[in-house]
GROMACS .gro file of C-alpha atoms in nm:
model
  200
    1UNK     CA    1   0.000   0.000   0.000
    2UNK     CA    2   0.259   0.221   0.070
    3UNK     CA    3   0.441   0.176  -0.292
    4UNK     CA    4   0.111   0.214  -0.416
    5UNK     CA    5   0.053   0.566  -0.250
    6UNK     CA    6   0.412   0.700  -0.361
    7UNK     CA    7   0.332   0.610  -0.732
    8UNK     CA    8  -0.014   0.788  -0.683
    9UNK     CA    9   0.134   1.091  -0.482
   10UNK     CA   10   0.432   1.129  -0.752
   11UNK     CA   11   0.272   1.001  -1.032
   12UNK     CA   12   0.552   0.841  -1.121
   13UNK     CA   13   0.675   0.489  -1.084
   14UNK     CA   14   1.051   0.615  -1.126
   15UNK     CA   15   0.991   0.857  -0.815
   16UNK     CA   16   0.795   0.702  -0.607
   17UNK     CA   17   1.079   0.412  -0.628
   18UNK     CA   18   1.343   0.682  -0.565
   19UNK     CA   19   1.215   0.815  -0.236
   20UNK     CA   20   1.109   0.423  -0.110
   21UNK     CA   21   1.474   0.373  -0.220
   22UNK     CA   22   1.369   0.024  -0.438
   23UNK     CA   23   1.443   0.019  -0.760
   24UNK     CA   24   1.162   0.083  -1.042
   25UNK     CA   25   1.101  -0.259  -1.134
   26UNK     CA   26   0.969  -0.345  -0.787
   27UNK     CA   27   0.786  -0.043  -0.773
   28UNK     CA   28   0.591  -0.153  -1.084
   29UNK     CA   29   0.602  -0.545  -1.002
   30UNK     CA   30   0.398  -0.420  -0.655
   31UNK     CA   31   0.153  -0.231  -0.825
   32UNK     CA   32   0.097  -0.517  -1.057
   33UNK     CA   33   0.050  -0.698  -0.803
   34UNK     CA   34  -0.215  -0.533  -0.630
   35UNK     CA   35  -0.423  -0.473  -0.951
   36UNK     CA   36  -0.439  -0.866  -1.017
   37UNK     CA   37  -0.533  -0.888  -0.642
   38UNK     CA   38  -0.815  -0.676  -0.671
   39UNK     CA   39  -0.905  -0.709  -1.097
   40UNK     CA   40  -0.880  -0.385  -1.171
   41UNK     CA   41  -0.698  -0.137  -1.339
   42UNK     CA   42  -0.523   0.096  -1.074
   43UNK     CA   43  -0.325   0.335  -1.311
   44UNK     CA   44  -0.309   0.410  -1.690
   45UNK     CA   45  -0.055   0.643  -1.896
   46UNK     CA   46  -0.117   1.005  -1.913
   47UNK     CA   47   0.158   1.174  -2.121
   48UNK     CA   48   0.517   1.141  -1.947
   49UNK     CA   49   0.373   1.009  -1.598
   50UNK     CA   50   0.060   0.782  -1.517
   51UNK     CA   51  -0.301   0.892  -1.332
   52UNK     CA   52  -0.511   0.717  -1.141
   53UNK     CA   53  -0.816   0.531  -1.281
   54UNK     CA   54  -1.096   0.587  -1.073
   55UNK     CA   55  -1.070   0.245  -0.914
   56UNK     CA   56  -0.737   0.362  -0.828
   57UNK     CA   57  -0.873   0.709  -0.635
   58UNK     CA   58  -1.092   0.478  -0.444
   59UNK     CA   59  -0.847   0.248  -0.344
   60UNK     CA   60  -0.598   0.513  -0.287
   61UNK     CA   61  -0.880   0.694  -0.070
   62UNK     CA   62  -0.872   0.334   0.171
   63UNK     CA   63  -0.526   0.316   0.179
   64UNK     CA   64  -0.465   0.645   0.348
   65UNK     CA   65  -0.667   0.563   0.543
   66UNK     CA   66  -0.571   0.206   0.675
   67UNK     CA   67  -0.177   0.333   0.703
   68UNK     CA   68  -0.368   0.587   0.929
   69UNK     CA   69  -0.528   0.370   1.122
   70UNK     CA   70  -0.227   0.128   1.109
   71UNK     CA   71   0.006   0.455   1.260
   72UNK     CA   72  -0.263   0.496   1.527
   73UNK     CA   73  -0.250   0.140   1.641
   74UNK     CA   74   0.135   0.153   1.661
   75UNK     CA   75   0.094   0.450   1.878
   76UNK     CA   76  -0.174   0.318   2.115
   77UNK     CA   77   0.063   0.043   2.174
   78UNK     CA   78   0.367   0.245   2.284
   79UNK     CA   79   0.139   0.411   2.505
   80UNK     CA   80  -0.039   0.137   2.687
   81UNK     CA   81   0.306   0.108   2.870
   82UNK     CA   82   0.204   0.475   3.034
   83UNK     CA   83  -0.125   0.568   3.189
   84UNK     CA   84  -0.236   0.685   3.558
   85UNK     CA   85  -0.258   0.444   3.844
   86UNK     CA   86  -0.482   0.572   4.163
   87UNK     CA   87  -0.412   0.428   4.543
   88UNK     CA   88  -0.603   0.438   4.831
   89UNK     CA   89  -0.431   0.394   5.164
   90UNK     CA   90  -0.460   0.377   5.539
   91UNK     CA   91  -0.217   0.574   5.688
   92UNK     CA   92  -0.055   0.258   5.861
   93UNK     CA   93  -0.025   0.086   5.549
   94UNK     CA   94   0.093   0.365   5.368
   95UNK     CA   95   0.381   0.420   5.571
   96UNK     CA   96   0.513   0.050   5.685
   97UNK     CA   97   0.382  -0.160   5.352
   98UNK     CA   98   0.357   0.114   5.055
   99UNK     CA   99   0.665   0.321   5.019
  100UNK     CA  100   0.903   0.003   4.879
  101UNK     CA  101   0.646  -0.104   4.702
  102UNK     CA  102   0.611   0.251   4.555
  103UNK     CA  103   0.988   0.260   4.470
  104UNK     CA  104   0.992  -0.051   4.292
  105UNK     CA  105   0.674   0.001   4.063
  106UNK     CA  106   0.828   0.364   4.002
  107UNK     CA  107   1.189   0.177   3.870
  108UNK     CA  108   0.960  -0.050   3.665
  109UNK     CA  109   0.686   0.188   3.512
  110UNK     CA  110   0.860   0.539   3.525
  111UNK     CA  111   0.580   0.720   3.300
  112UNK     CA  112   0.298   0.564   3.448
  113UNK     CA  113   0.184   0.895   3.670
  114UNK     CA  114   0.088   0.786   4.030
  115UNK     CA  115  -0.203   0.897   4.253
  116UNK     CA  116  -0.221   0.827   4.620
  117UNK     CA  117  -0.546   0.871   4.829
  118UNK     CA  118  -0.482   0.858   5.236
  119UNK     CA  119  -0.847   0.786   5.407
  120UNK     CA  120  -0.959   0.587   5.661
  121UNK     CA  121  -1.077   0.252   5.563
  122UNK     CA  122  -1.458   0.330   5.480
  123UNK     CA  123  -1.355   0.631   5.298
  124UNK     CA  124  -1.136   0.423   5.082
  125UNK     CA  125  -1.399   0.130   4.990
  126UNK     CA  126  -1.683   0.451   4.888
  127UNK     CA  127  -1.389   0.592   4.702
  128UNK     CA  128  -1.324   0.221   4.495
  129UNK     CA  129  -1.666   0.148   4.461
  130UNK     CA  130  -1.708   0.493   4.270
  131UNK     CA  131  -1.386   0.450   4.065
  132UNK     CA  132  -1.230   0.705   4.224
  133UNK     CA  133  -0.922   0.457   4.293
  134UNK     CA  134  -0.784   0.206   4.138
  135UNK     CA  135  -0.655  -0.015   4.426
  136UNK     CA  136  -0.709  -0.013   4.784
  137UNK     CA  137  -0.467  -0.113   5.070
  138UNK     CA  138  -0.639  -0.128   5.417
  139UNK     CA  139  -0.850  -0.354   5.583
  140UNK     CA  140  -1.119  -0.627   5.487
  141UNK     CA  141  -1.350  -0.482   5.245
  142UNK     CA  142  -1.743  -0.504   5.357
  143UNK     CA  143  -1.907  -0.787   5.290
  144UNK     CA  144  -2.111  -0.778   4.935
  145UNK     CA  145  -1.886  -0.491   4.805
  146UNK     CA  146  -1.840  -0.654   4.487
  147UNK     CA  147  -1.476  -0.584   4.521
  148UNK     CA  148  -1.196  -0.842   4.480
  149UNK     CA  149  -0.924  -0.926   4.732
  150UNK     CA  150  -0.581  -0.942   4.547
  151UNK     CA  151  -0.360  -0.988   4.799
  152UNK     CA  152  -0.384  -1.057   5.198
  153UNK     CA  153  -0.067  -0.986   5.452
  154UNK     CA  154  -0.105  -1.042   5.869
  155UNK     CA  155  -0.164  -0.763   6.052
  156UNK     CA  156  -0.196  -0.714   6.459
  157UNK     CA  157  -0.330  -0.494   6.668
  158UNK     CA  158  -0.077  -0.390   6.987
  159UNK     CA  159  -0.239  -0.223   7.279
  160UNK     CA  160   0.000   0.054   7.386
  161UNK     CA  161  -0.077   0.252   7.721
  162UNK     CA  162   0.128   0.534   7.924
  163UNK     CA  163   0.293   0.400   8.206
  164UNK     CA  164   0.114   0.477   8.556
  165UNK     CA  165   0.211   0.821   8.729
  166UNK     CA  166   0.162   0.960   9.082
  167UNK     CA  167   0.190   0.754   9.396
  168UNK     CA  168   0.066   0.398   9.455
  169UNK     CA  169  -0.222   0.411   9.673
  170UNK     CA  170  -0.274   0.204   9.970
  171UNK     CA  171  -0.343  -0.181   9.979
  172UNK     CA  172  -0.590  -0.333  10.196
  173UNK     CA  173  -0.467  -0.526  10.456
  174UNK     CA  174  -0.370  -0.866  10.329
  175UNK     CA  175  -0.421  -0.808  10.022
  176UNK     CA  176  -0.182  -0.912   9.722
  177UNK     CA  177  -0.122  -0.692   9.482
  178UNK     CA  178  -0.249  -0.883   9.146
  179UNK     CA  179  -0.394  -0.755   8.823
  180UNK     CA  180  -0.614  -0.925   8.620
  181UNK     CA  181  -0.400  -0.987   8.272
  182UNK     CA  182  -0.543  -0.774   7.967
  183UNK     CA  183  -0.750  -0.960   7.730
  184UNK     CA  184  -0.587  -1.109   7.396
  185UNK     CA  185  -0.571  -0.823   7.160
  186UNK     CA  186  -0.764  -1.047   6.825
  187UNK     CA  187  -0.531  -0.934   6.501
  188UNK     CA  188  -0.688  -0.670   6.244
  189UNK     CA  189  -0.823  -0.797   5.957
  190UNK     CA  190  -0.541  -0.847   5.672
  191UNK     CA  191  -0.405  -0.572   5.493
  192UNK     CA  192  -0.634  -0.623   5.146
  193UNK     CA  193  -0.498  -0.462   4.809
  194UNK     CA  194  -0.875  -0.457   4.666
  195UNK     CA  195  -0.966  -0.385   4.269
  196UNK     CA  196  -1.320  -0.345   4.168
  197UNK     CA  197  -1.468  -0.603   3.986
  198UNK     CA  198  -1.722  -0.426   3.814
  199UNK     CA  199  -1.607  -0.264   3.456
  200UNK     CA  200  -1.471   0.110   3.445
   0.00000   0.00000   0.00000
């Protein structure tokens, strides 16, 4: 198609094959070709150069047009490696799970642009379930979400109190000094990297 567009743009066989830098009998042997292809007469004589039949203009008319769409493809392909990624994150998360894994997607997609959302957990699920985010680290999703659990890591909840000021007051007479232990702190629901399942 694209010898065939040089001999229609130039008008000439010998220049088209001069700027595709083949040499005038392939020029002409691929224009043959595509007129037995198709049955039909592409270009005729007119003086020193050649014209275009009219079955020619047409088919020149589709060519442009599928090298067009052919150049768009090739571009839509280069850029699917780019784009915009949104994450939602609980502070917790974002600071002891996020930041390495930040570094490393940023070494391996560089011109993928980054968004980062810091919420508590509810806020983050109302933000995914609008497609306001892409991905959500925090904690278990609610139930009937219609998200999708990616990935799961432990997490636990640690109690942490300030120690007791002021003096110790008095003990009862023979009484022993005794404190009930503090109840088994149950872990936090995993750390969930959610994605929507319905379709953007």
């Amino acid at each position: 198609m694209e010898t065939f567009l040089a001999v229609a743009r130039h008008s000439s066989i010998r220049r088209a094959a001069a700027q595709l830098h083949i040499t005038e009998a392939a020029a002409s042997a691929a224009v043959a070709h595509i007129e037995k292809q198709l049955g039909a007469k592409l270009i005729a004589k007119s003086g020193r150069g050649i014209a275009l039949t009219e079955a020619g203009r047409v088919y020149a008319d589709y060519c442009r047009s599928i090298l067009g769409l052919m150049k768009e493809a090739h571009a839509a392909v280069r850029a699917a490696e780019t784009g915009r990624l949104r994450i939602g994150v609980v502070a917790t998360a974002g600071e002891f799970v996020l930041l390495r894994l930040l570094a490393s997607f940023r070494n391996r997609y560089p011109d993928i642009e980054l968004g980062l959302s810091i919420q508590p957990r509810d806020v983050l699920f109302v933000e995914l379930t609008h497609h306001e985010t892409d991905l959500v680290i925090a904690g278990r999703p609610p139930r009937d979400a219609g998200l999708v659990t990616r990935a799961r890591r432990p997490s636990q909840l640690v109690v942490v109190g300030a120690p007791a000021t002021g003096p110790t007051p008095p003990r009862p007479p023979g009484s022993c000094a005794a404190r009930a232990p503090a109840p088994a702190t149950p872990p936090c629901p995993s750390l969930t990297a959610s994605k929507s399942a319905r379709p953007h």
